[in-house]
Each structure stands twice: as structure tokens, then as C-alpha cells.
């Protein structure tokens, strides 16, 4: 009796090894997804695309189970990981760490427990922890924007820069931007933190407008900040002298680019949908058995009137 | 009860009310800090004193300013409201949704905006009643109640916006714009509303039984109770007043950018409390002055403005500069009192 069971098990293992698809259908896998809560527009987009991707993957692959957790701070996110490993018995983790430095060691513990780990968007402080890294291109965002400014100002121009929060992402973008415009005649009059936020964009831009009589363009780095800056420019009736470039690809900004606005001529993408890319690739690791370990960098594309439709997601909250 | 009234504020006042000279220095502390800040700003940038810049700064101050007037009453009576920033975001979100929903039926016009405003004011008052009842009837510390409602309102606006941003209907926006961008006799509308709220607040604090009761309760709740003051009723009223004033600030905030999201009104509660304290009201309650709060709010706005108008301080040190000014402003009044 016992011997017969063992034989059957051996046969089953052989069958699974021979055909990856049969292997996938038999076993159930649980993928934990941990993302920051929707505390601003971009993370709102992240949550939306995570939910969308999970819904469509659950339909396509009934043997995949998902656990989605949103966390408002690093402490909560670390606890979420512990719960996922201890009580939900996950096979893989997809995580967009709110604070990558603080979450490096909790993620390492998940990795040590033998789980497949996918890290999204932000680099951990230790190299080689994650199996798969899916991220946006921050220096690319700065460089692409800088190159566009250079192309618009062959004879020089006066610009102001509204930065994000004082964290590495912002620095990578600004450094690449400054490098791209280094050999041009563009003059950066001033730069100040506007925290990727509409109200702060409005305030800082108001002050820049009263400080500088001649501004030709604004790099707001973020579409929310750009909306605030545009309101200030309109209040000062200078919308015919200044144009504004945001960033990240918010639907309202892309709509304006699509409609050929002079005030918002282009946008540069930094798509929150990258979390969906990460979940899909992780799911495919289990469904196909194909190699999925490595890095996947989602480009920061230049969005112009010609290609704006491709990046327009009217249903997304972002 | 009427006889008990005049004696209470005297008991409520800290010993700083000594001889006249010291009193003046104490009174003038925040004003002195404001004047120093204006001199600093004017010497750093020629546009600092331009009418446009002054109008910008005052108009911006009006949101936290109106909220801080309410906070002056709450703090004077020994309470605290941490929920005001989140409440403003929530009220803005609901107002936008109500107006957007009414436009297809009633078209774009002042009527729709008026309904939206009324909904905001009623909801603000109800939110205040909720906070106030939990504190007075529920017997829970104000810190805990409003910390809880702060999280609730913030989550609600995120939920209503589905994690994104609620935007006002574009055509309504045009009709509503003057409420923030309009001017009367060259003075921006929000500045006029702020001034009215501040004047009424100062009168209420100085000349009405309500204001005196607030001081009495904040100074010594037991004594106030024995003096036949309806402590719970006055407490409740301060939170309702705070809720209504948050709504008034929201009415002016919505037409500025026409949107509300989970980032709306973040840290307004701290700004409001800081303004109240800079203005000379004591955090533990018992003594409050509305005009001081107004100066506190303007000082906080001017710091940001000066930082944006110059390159003197590295942007990385903005927070440190703010911290130094805030501490200095309070030091100017307190050190005089300590030596007296």
C-alpha cells in the first residue's frame, strides 16, 4: 500500500517536471503584494494598477492567490510582511517599499524564508536581495526633460525649477536634468522644494513670479506640482509667456498634451503601472517556469501630442 | 452667574499681568517678531513689499488663519483639535462631489455653488458636534478623539477620491474662481473674509460671556463648574465653532485649485496650533488672544515667502530656518515674562 503511494508520487513528480504547464495547473501559489497607501496621486495610481492586475491575473490563472496590503508607514509595511510569511504562507512577494532603507532587512528575512522576492521602483540599501527588480528610470526622467528644454531654447532661456521632496529620487532626477542642460545657454534662476504637491507648487510659483519679471519656462518635475504652478501663472496673467513641464504622466496632464496645449507642451512619463508589470512577471515565473530573475527598467518616455494617446488611462485615478 | 464672571478671567490670567511696562513688552512680543521679519524680507528682496506679494501672502494665510481663529477658542478652553487639516480635505472633497453631481440638473450658476457651500458649512458644524460630543459626553481626551477623527477624515477623502484627486467641474470652476482670486477695492476676497473672522473672533473672546467662559474653563475647570458655567456646553460650542470655521476656510480653498486629494490640508493642524501659540495664547489653556493668532499666522506665511524670494538659505535648511524663527518669536515674549 505504502509502496504504491510512493510510486504514484514519483510518477506525478516526473510528469510535473516534464510539462511545466501541467505543473502550474496542479499547485496553488500565493503571491503577496505590499504597496504604500494612496497618500498622493502617484501612489493612488500604484494602488489602482495593483488591484487591476490582481483582478485580471486571478481570472486568467485560477491557481494563483493574491494577498494585497497597503501600508501608510514603514513600520506597518514591515508588519505586513511578517503577517504574510507567518499566516498567509506566501510563495512570492512583490513589494514597493515606501522607505527602501528601513525595509531592507524585513525584505531580507522574507528572502531567507525561501520566497521569491520582487522589488518595485526603489532600490534596497543592500544589493542582491531581490530576485527581480522592476523600476522606473529616474535619471532618465531628468535627462529626457533636460534634452527637451535644450531643444526648445537653442538661444537660451530663463527657467525655474520646482523640486520634489529632499530624497534620493528627486536628486537623481535633478542631477540628470542639470547635466543635460549643462552645455546650453539655459539659465536656472532658482529652484525650491514644492514636495510634489499642488498647494506647494502654487505657493512657490507665486513667489517666483513676484521675484522674477521674466521667466520663460518651469520644470515642475511632477504633474500635481505643475497644476499648482499653472494656477499661479494664470493668476499673474503670464500664461502666454511661460510654459510648464511636469512629469509622471497624470491623466489630466496627458490630456492637455493630447489637445496641443501651449502651456503644457509635453509630459515625461513615470508610470505607476510598473507595479502591474512586476506582478505580471512574478506570476509568469510560477505559471511558465521561464527565467524571470533580473532587472526590468521601465523607460521614462517623452510624451508629445503625437504619442499621448498611448499613455492616456482615463479610468485610472491618476 | 453674572456676578461670577468678572472675577474669573482675572483668576485665569497668568502672573505676567504685572506692572504696565512688562505687560506691554509681553503684549508686543509677536508684533516685534513680525516687524523684524518684514524688515528682513524687505532688505533681501525689493519685490517683498510690492502690493502683489503682500496680497499673495495674506490670501494664502487666510485658510490656516481662519482655522487658527477657531483653534484659539479650543485651546483657550483647554482643548485641542488635531483633525482640522483632514476635516478641511474631507469637506473640500464632499463639496466638490456635491457641486459636480448637481451641475447636470441645475446647470452652472451661483445656486449650485451656494448649495455646495451650505453643505460644506453644515457638514463642518456636524463634524464639530461629533468631536465635541465624544470629548464632553464620551469623556475621552481631546487629543485621542481628534487624533482618531483626523485619521477618519483623511481616509474618507482618499476613499472618495479613489486614491486620486477630486476635481471640480471645469465650468463651475470659472464661476467659483472669484471667491479666491476676486478682489473688493483691491483687497483679495479671502483676506477680507479672514479679517472679518478675526475681528468677530477678537470681539467674541474679549466682550462676550462665551469668550470669558472659555478662559475660565481652560484656567480651572473645577472652579468654572462651581461658578455655574455649563462647562460641557461651552466646550462643545468651541468644537462646533472650529468645525464651522474649517468649513469657511474650505469654501475659499476649493476655488483656488478646484481640487481635493489626500494631500489637501496636510499639517494644517500643526500650523494652526503653532500660530496660536506664537500669538501668545497658552497651550495649556486659560488665556487666549485672537489678534495674536492672526500675527502668528502671518509670521508663518512670511517665513515661507522669504525663503522663496531669496537664495540665502539652502533649500535643504528650510525647516531649520522655520524652526529658529518660531522659537525666537515665542522667546521674545516669554523671556520678558520670566525675568519679571
XYZ file of C-alpha atoms in Angstrom:
658
model
C 0.000 0.000 0.000
C 2.687 2.420 1.068
C 4.909 1.441 -1.805
C 2.113 2.094 -4.282
C 1.606 5.616 -2.941
C 5.261 6.383 -3.284
C 5.269 5.133 -6.825
C 2.346 7.300 -7.728
C 4.029 10.297 -6.181
C 7.188 9.636 -8.129
C 5.182 9.386 -11.328
C 3.446 12.606 -10.554
C 6.738 14.394 -9.919
C 8.119 13.124 -13.231
C 5.014 14.286 -15.058
C 5.292 17.732 -13.482
C 8.945 18.038 -14.338
C 8.257 17.106 -17.946
C 5.478 19.559 -18.578
C 5.636 22.982 -16.963
C 2.048 23.844 -17.815
C 0.678 20.764 -16.076
C 2.869 21.675 -13.130
C 1.287 25.111 -12.993
C -2.291 23.890 -13.068
C -1.879 21.452 -10.170
C -0.395 23.548 -7.444
C -1.755 26.713 -5.874
C 0.590 29.636 -5.336
C 0.114 32.673 -3.142
C 1.698 35.976 -4.103
C 1.855 38.728 -1.506
C 1.689 42.306 -2.813
C 2.705 45.145 -0.461
C 2.381 48.772 -1.591
C 2.281 52.177 0.140
C -1.225 53.527 0.805
C -2.608 56.200 -1.517
C -1.141 59.246 0.193
C -0.674 61.189 -3.027
C -1.706 60.951 -6.669
C 1.106 58.699 -7.840
C 0.711 56.107 -5.067
C -3.042 56.262 -5.775
C -2.145 55.118 -9.292
C 0.057 52.356 -7.857
C -2.822 51.007 -5.751
C -5.172 51.187 -8.735
C -2.859 49.283 -11.087
C -2.045 46.699 -8.389
C -5.758 45.981 -7.920
C -6.424 45.874 -11.681
C -3.538 43.485 -12.347
C -4.528 41.192 -9.478
C -8.139 41.054 -10.716
C -7.155 40.144 -14.252
C -4.462 37.621 -13.215
C -6.854 35.849 -10.811
C -9.248 35.371 -13.710
C -6.583 34.051 -16.096
C -4.803 31.782 -13.595
C -7.275 30.315 -11.074
C -4.419 28.593 -9.207
C -2.889 31.934 -8.183
C -3.974 33.530 -4.911
C -3.069 37.113 -4.036
C -2.724 38.952 -0.749
C -2.754 42.742 -1.171
C -1.747 45.032 1.698
C -1.381 48.815 1.703
C 0.688 50.487 4.393
C 0.910 54.115 5.471
C 4.374 53.911 7.052
C 7.451 51.644 7.033
C 6.588 50.077 10.385
C 3.191 48.954 9.150
C 4.695 47.670 5.910
C 7.269 45.586 7.824
C 4.480 44.089 9.968
C 2.515 43.296 6.800
C 5.484 41.263 5.529
C 5.722 39.317 8.785
C 1.993 38.538 8.649
C 2.210 37.415 5.022
C 5.008 34.956 5.774
C 3.635 33.731 9.115
C -0.084 33.427 8.424
C -0.671 33.531 4.658
C 2.230 31.267 3.657
C 3.141 33.262 0.534
C 5.361 31.821 -2.199
C 6.416 35.178 -3.594
C 6.436 38.798 -2.525
C 6.000 41.854 -4.752
C 6.826 44.988 -2.800
C 7.057 48.701 -3.484
C 8.868 49.768 -0.310
C 7.717 53.169 0.962
C 11.114 53.650 2.597
C 13.609 51.253 0.980
C 16.339 51.733 3.628
C 14.033 50.887 6.500
C 12.549 47.878 4.728
C 15.761 46.259 3.521
C 16.178 43.925 6.491
C 12.472 42.901 6.702
C 12.645 42.037 2.987
C 15.880 40.098 3.562
C 14.046 37.990 6.174
C 11.345 37.148 3.610
C 14.083 36.175 1.163
C 15.781 33.965 3.792
C 12.465 32.178 4.331
C 12.872 30.979 0.744
C 10.354 33.235 -1.016
C 10.710 34.730 -4.487
C 11.128 38.485 -3.971
C 10.280 41.227 -6.474
C 11.183 44.793 -5.544
C 9.481 47.665 -7.370
C 10.683 51.223 -8.019
C 13.031 51.801 -5.075
C 16.494 50.310 -4.548
C 17.194 48.490 -1.289
C 20.263 49.526 0.690
C 21.804 46.043 0.246
C 22.463 44.729 -3.263
C 21.387 41.266 -4.378
C 18.427 40.776 -2.030
C 15.718 40.687 -4.665
C 15.205 38.100 -7.409
C 13.503 40.550 -9.722
C 13.812 44.359 -9.784
C 11.249 46.410 -11.696
C 11.789 50.155 -11.601
C 11.230 53.443 -13.342
C 14.069 55.447 -14.786
C 14.626 58.473 -12.530
C 17.792 59.820 -14.153
C 16.039 59.194 -17.478
C 13.151 61.422 -16.431
C 15.539 64.277 -15.672
C 17.636 63.718 -18.792
C 14.663 63.462 -21.192
C 13.155 66.643 -19.751
C 16.507 68.442 -19.889
C 17.006 67.485 -23.519
C 13.557 68.823 -24.379
C 14.361 72.147 -22.678
C 17.616 72.376 -24.651
C 15.737 71.735 -27.899
C 13.221 74.490 -27.078
C 15.861 77.057 -26.060
C 18.656 76.991 -28.640
C 19.373 80.652 -27.843
C 18.971 80.339 -24.088
C 16.097 80.985 -21.709
C 15.261 81.701 -18.078
C 13.728 78.810 -16.174
C 12.760 77.989 -12.595
C 12.765 74.502 -11.082
C 10.208 73.205 -8.575
C 11.766 70.179 -6.925
C 10.062 67.287 -5.137
C 10.902 66.102 -1.642
C 14.520 66.064 -0.462
C 15.006 62.318 -1.096
C 17.313 60.386 -3.499
C 14.688 60.068 -6.282
C 14.480 63.842 -6.541
C 18.268 64.221 -6.526
C 18.745 61.637 -9.299
C 16.222 63.476 -11.464
C 17.596 66.961 -10.811
C 21.237 65.904 -11.293
C 20.433 64.303 -14.654
C 18.437 67.380 -15.691
C 21.281 69.732 -14.773
C 23.731 67.553 -16.663
C 21.528 67.586 -19.759
C 21.316 71.404 -19.808
C 24.920 71.958 -18.673
C 26.278 72.959 -22.086
C 23.292 75.051 -23.161
C 22.539 78.733 -22.617
C 19.616 77.919 -20.304
C 19.756 79.789 -17.028
C 18.173 78.276 -13.886
C 17.008 81.363 -11.978
C 16.077 79.479 -8.814
C 14.990 76.103 -7.535
C 12.956 75.266 -4.473
C 11.189 72.209 -2.995
C 7.469 72.007 -3.762
C 7.036 68.471 -2.369
C 5.248 67.005 -5.437
C 2.162 68.789 -4.166
C -0.379 71.155 -5.775
C -0.678 73.665 -2.952
C 3.073 73.978 -2.531
C 3.510 74.275 -6.299
C 1.060 77.194 -6.230
C 2.801 78.974 -3.350
C 6.368 78.586 -4.605
C 5.393 79.621 -8.137
C 3.568 82.730 -6.852
C 6.740 83.791 -5.091
C 8.946 83.054 -8.090
C 6.600 85.131 -10.247
C 6.885 88.146 -7.967
C 10.649 87.668 -7.704
C 11.489 87.309 -11.425
C 9.956 89.620 -14.039
C 10.997 87.319 -16.894
C 10.524 83.549 -16.724
C 10.313 81.547 -19.947
C 9.605 78.057 -18.635
C 9.081 75.983 -15.494
C 10.229 72.459 -14.742
C 7.808 71.247 -12.056
C 9.021 67.612 -12.205
C 5.553 66.366 -11.209
C 2.127 66.858 -12.745
C 0.444 67.728 -9.436
C 3.028 70.442 -8.755
C 2.564 71.655 -12.326
C -1.192 72.137 -11.780
C -0.474 74.406 -8.810
C 2.189 76.307 -10.747
C -0.184 76.819 -13.690
C -2.872 78.276 -11.385
C -0.322 80.791 -10.084
C 0.823 81.682 -13.608
C -2.773 82.243 -14.711
C -3.427 84.415 -11.667
C -0.481 86.606 -12.704
C -1.772 86.652 -16.325
C 1.554 85.392 -17.640
C 0.270 82.191 -19.270
C 1.269 83.435 -22.723
C 4.912 83.970 -21.741
C 5.627 80.774 -19.786
C 5.286 77.051 -20.436
C 5.381 74.294 -17.851
C 6.630 70.715 -17.900
C 5.511 68.380 -15.116
C 6.269 64.699 -15.011
C 4.972 61.203 -14.170
C 2.049 61.102 -16.610
C -1.073 62.127 -14.731
C -4.145 61.762 -16.947
C -5.103 65.474 -16.794
C -1.594 66.471 -17.923
C -1.550 63.931 -20.740
C -4.978 65.152 -21.862
C -3.600 68.682 -22.182
C -0.610 67.433 -24.186
C -3.007 65.469 -26.391
C -5.071 68.614 -27.014
C -1.945 70.508 -28.101
C -1.774 72.929 -25.167
C 0.878 75.662 -25.470
C 1.111 75.934 -21.686
C 1.803 72.196 -21.215
C 3.588 71.167 -24.422
C 4.888 67.745 -23.287
C 4.983 65.370 -20.369
C 7.586 62.813 -19.290
C 6.240 59.508 -18.031
C 6.956 57.728 -14.788
C 4.165 55.190 -14.924
C 2.661 53.847 -11.660
C 1.546 50.915 -13.845
C 5.073 49.490 -13.319
C 3.695 47.731 -10.230
C 1.429 45.785 -12.614
C 4.445 44.852 -14.741
C 6.133 43.490 -11.610
C 3.106 41.424 -10.529
C 2.658 40.001 -14.054
C 6.314 38.956 -14.325
C 6.206 37.357 -10.871
C 3.039 35.451 -11.782
C 4.622 34.269 -15.037
C 7.566 32.919 -13.073
C 5.214 30.395 -11.483
C 2.942 29.842 -14.478
C 5.588 29.298 -17.143
C 8.730 28.373 -15.249
C 10.632 30.684 -17.587
C 13.614 32.660 -16.256
C 12.385 35.813 -14.519
C 15.313 36.794 -12.330
C 16.943 40.088 -13.272
C 16.175 43.768 -13.716
C 13.453 45.426 -15.744
C 13.737 49.200 -16.147
C 10.561 50.912 -17.341
C 11.619 53.860 -19.508
C 10.564 57.453 -18.827
C 9.195 58.306 -22.259
C 8.828 61.752 -23.790
C 5.072 62.164 -24.208
C 4.185 64.500 -27.067
C 0.957 65.278 -28.851
C 1.801 62.507 -31.350
C 2.026 59.630 -28.860
C -0.024 60.921 -25.905
C -2.980 58.598 -26.596
C -0.794 55.577 -25.808
C -0.185 56.810 -22.252
C -3.708 58.059 -21.511
C -5.612 55.939 -18.940
C -8.918 57.783 -18.385
C -10.164 55.213 -15.828
C -7.140 55.428 -13.580
C -7.430 57.806 -10.619
C -4.025 59.189 -11.595
C -23.653 83.533 37.494
C -23.243 87.014 36.039
C -21.569 88.071 39.236
C -19.070 85.230 38.980
C -17.987 86.239 35.501
C -15.702 89.247 36.006
C -13.723 87.578 38.726
C -12.860 84.525 36.649
C -10.698 85.906 33.856
C -8.604 87.663 36.472
C -8.038 84.342 38.165
C -7.386 82.807 34.759
C -4.581 85.145 33.865
C -1.012 84.041 34.445
C 1.052 86.182 36.809
C 2.507 88.025 33.769
C -0.129 90.694 34.215
C 2.088 92.793 36.395
C 3.167 96.414 36.093
C 2.326 98.204 32.868
C 5.763 98.218 31.207
C 6.228 94.454 31.392
C 2.714 93.903 30.202
C 3.444 95.931 27.086
C 6.619 94.046 26.267
C 4.778 90.782 26.665
C 1.938 92.038 24.512
C 4.231 93.337 21.803
C 6.362 90.186 21.512
C 4.739 88.649 18.425
C 4.331 92.082 16.836
C 8.052 92.718 17.302
C 8.906 89.387 15.632
C 6.622 90.278 12.728
C 8.268 93.667 12.251
C 11.748 92.124 12.326
C 10.665 89.580 9.724
C 9.235 92.292 7.451
C 12.471 94.305 7.718
C 14.475 91.167 6.889
C 12.263 90.407 3.872
C 12.389 93.971 2.549
C 16.179 94.098 2.811
C 16.581 90.778 0.942
C 14.287 91.433 -1.988
C 12.877 94.637 -3.476
C 9.637 92.926 -4.512
C 8.889 91.803 -0.981
C 6.787 94.875 -0.145
C 5.083 95.041 -3.554
C 1.266 95.039 -3.269
C 1.064 91.841 -5.337
C 3.369 89.943 -2.995
C 1.615 91.175 0.123
C -1.756 90.250 -1.374
C -0.417 86.759 -2.222
C 0.932 86.130 1.260
C -2.181 87.342 3.063
C -4.536 85.433 0.756
C -2.567 82.231 1.332
C -2.595 82.776 5.094
C -6.362 83.005 5.111
C -7.009 79.215 5.175
C -4.890 78.362 8.184
C -5.686 81.798 9.598
C -9.444 81.247 9.731
C -8.876 77.758 11.152
C -6.433 79.152 13.732
C -9.026 81.646 14.982
C -11.214 78.642 15.834
C -8.231 76.856 17.356
C -7.648 79.860 19.636
C -11.011 79.226 21.313
C -10.469 75.457 21.525
C -7.007 75.854 23.067
C -8.041 78.685 25.391
C -10.689 76.420 26.890
C -8.046 73.754 27.493
C -8.888 71.596 24.464
C -7.092 70.605 21.274
C -8.261 69.783 17.761
C -5.873 67.768 15.604
C -8.491 66.906 12.998
C -8.793 70.323 11.281
C -6.459 69.635 8.322
C -8.060 66.306 7.488
C -11.503 67.789 8.053
C -10.741 70.552 5.536
C -9.680 67.938 2.947
C -12.822 65.897 3.604
C -15.150 68.910 3.407
C -13.454 70.075 0.192
C -13.923 66.599 -1.295
C -17.614 66.415 -0.391
C -18.268 69.954 -1.641
C -16.673 69.160 -4.981
C -18.669 65.941 -5.327
C -21.957 67.654 -4.418
C -21.392 70.512 -6.876
C -20.322 68.157 -9.658
C -23.402 65.995 -9.067
C -25.786 68.969 -9.177
C -24.433 70.570 -12.353
C -26.180 68.225 -14.845
C -29.576 69.003 -13.265
C -29.301 72.661 -12.363
C -26.619 73.896 -14.725
C -23.720 76.138 -13.884
C -24.641 79.033 -11.678
C -24.414 80.627 -8.319
C -27.247 78.445 -6.988
C -25.236 75.259 -7.354
C -22.208 76.836 -5.701
C -24.395 78.143 -2.856
C -25.778 74.642 -2.225
C -22.230 73.269 -2.208
C -21.196 75.939 0.290
C -24.200 75.218 2.523
C -23.425 71.504 2.504
C -19.831 72.303 3.488
C -20.900 74.537 6.381
C -23.467 72.049 7.716
C -21.033 69.146 7.473
C -18.326 71.211 9.176
C -20.691 72.012 12.049
C -21.701 68.339 12.319
C -18.064 67.243 12.358
C -17.502 69.721 15.203
C -20.533 68.367 17.052
C -19.112 64.855 16.660
C -15.709 65.829 18.049
C -17.305 67.870 20.822
C -19.788 65.205 21.960
C -17.123 62.498 22.065
C -14.978 64.774 24.230
C -17.707 66.116 26.563
C -20.199 63.234 26.727
C -17.796 60.427 25.866
C -15.293 61.702 28.427
C -12.356 60.940 26.139
C -9.272 63.177 25.977
C -9.464 65.712 23.140
C -6.071 64.561 21.877
C -7.321 60.986 21.356
C -10.721 61.920 19.903
C -9.303 64.323 17.341
C -6.350 62.053 16.548
C -8.957 59.424 15.713
C -11.150 61.723 13.615
C -8.025 63.076 11.904
C -7.360 59.565 10.566
C -11.028 59.025 9.743
C -11.425 62.226 7.690
C -8.113 61.655 5.878
C -9.114 58.100 4.924
C -12.584 59.217 3.861
C -11.245 61.781 1.394
C -8.786 59.204 -0.005
C -11.686 56.759 -0.343
C -13.990 59.315 -2.006
C -11.230 60.229 -4.463
C -10.456 56.551 -5.058
C -6.857 57.270 -4.137
C -6.590 60.059 -6.710
C -7.816 63.633 -6.919
C -11.350 65.026 -6.925
C -11.585 67.857 -9.431
C -14.275 70.491 -9.655
C -16.317 70.643 -12.871
C -14.412 72.939 -15.220
C -17.300 75.333 -15.992
C -18.243 75.723 -12.317
C -14.616 76.485 -11.618
C -14.894 79.599 -13.796
C -17.950 80.808 -11.877
C -16.442 79.999 -8.475
C -12.941 81.400 -9.143
C -13.670 84.947 -7.847
C -14.181 83.575 -4.320
C -10.397 83.165 -4.127
C -8.984 85.286 -6.956
C -11.510 88.147 -6.833
C -10.841 91.484 -5.153
C -13.004 94.129 -3.485
C -11.454 97.595 -3.579
C -8.139 95.962 -4.448
C -8.193 93.602 -1.454
C -8.440 89.866 -2.220
C -11.723 88.272 -1.090
C -10.074 85.659 1.175
C -8.207 88.429 3.013
C -11.490 90.258 3.657
C -13.131 87.076 4.970
C -10.103 86.373 7.166
C -10.198 89.916 8.560
C -13.931 89.663 9.330
C -13.490 86.309 11.066
C -10.562 87.670 13.067
C -12.413 90.816 14.177
C -15.525 88.868 15.172
C -13.308 86.342 16.947
C -11.477 89.038 18.898
C -14.799 90.606 19.916
C -16.196 87.226 20.957
C -13.108 86.467 23.017
C -12.998 89.865 24.776
C -16.570 91.069 25.007
C -18.882 88.083 25.249
C -19.631 85.655 28.090
C -18.631 82.833 25.709
C -15.080 84.126 25.417
C -14.767 84.653 29.163
C -16.156 81.192 29.854
C -13.540 79.680 27.524
C -10.751 81.312 29.568
C -12.369 80.262 32.838
C -12.686 76.607 31.810
C -9.150 76.484 30.439
C -7.803 78.034 33.600
C -9.562 75.811 36.102
C -12.381 73.531 35.064
C -13.489 72.756 38.635
C -13.793 76.393 39.619
C -15.656 77.121 36.402
C -18.088 74.307 37.162
C -18.699 75.618 40.706
C -19.283 79.050 39.190
C -22.304 77.613 37.370
C -20.711 77.706 33.934
C -22.100 74.998 31.638
C -18.652 73.579 31.033
C -19.695 70.835 28.628
C -21.894 73.147 26.610
C -19.151 75.772 26.193
C -16.610 73.052 25.315
C -18.960 71.578 22.725
C -19.521 75.049 21.261
C -15.777 75.624 20.784
C -15.521 72.450 18.679
C -18.620 73.359 16.659
C -17.167 76.830 16.056
C -13.901 75.179 14.985
C -15.787 72.912 12.566
C -17.700 75.828 11.032
C -14.508 77.854 10.613
C -12.778 74.900 8.949
C -15.732 74.877 6.531
C -15.361 78.630 5.900
C -11.679 78.098 5.092
C -12.637 75.253 2.760
C -15.120 77.480 0.897
C -12.162 79.713 -0.004
C -9.749 76.843 -0.639
C -11.834 74.937 -3.198
C -11.889 77.712 -5.839
C -8.098 78.133 -5.691
C -7.092 74.913 -7.431
C -10.524 73.307 -7.803
C -9.367 70.014 -6.379
C -9.119 67.943 -3.237
C -6.969 64.892 -2.604
C -5.342 63.055 0.245
C -2.577 65.703 0.250
C -5.004 68.581 0.894
C -4.572 70.308 4.247
C -1.710 68.103 5.422
C -0.201 69.542 8.645
C -2.639 72.463 8.759
C -3.453 71.409 12.323
C 0.170 71.906 13.380
C 0.395 75.245 11.561
C -2.800 76.429 13.244
C -1.652 75.334 16.713
C 1.794 76.884 16.155
C 0.198 80.182 15.066
C -1.991 80.228 18.164
C 0.979 79.695 20.479
C 3.238 82.165 18.649
C 0.436 84.687 19.089
C 0.636 84.430 22.865
C -2.164 82.020 23.750
C -1.056 79.458 26.330
C -1.097 75.840 25.125
C -2.449 74.577 28.455
C -5.410 76.946 28.176
C -6.754 79.758 30.321
C -5.619 82.704 28.259
C -6.123 83.453 24.568
C -5.933 86.365 22.190
C -7.199 86.254 18.645
C -5.210 89.183 17.271
C -2.017 87.422 18.382
C -3.087 84.343 16.427
C -3.504 86.482 13.306
C 0.056 87.740 13.698
C 1.263 84.178 14.279
C -0.325 83.014 11.029
C 1.188 85.888 9.056
C 4.635 85.196 10.577
C 4.441 81.546 9.457
C 3.433 82.521 5.902
C 6.126 85.191 5.687
C 8.848 82.676 6.557
C 7.938 80.539 3.527
C 7.626 83.615 1.355
C 11.048 84.993 2.321
C 12.669 81.594 1.697
C 11.192 81.525 -1.813
C 12.215 85.090 -2.574
C 15.897 84.577 -1.806
C 18.697 82.109 -2.284
C 20.312 82.923 1.059
C 19.342 79.693 2.788
C 19.945 76.339 1.100
C 16.550 74.710 0.384
C 17.737 71.784 2.498
C 17.729 74.081 5.540
C 14.184 75.498 5.089
C 12.878 73.538 8.053
C 15.699 74.737 10.311
C 15.082 78.372 9.372
C 11.376 77.975 10.168
C 12.193 76.334 13.485
C 14.559 79.115 14.531
C 12.051 81.882 13.691
C 9.202 80.124 15.513
C 11.267 79.615 18.659
C 12.607 83.188 18.511
C 9.101 84.617 18.139
C 7.935 82.878 21.298
C 11.200 83.567 23.149
C 10.710 87.303 22.566
C 7.572 87.328 24.690
C 8.316 84.573 27.195
C 11.785 85.681 28.272
C 10.434 89.094 29.260
C 7.843 87.411 31.385
C 10.298 85.023 33.012
C 12.540 87.849 34.181
C 9.640 89.861 35.570
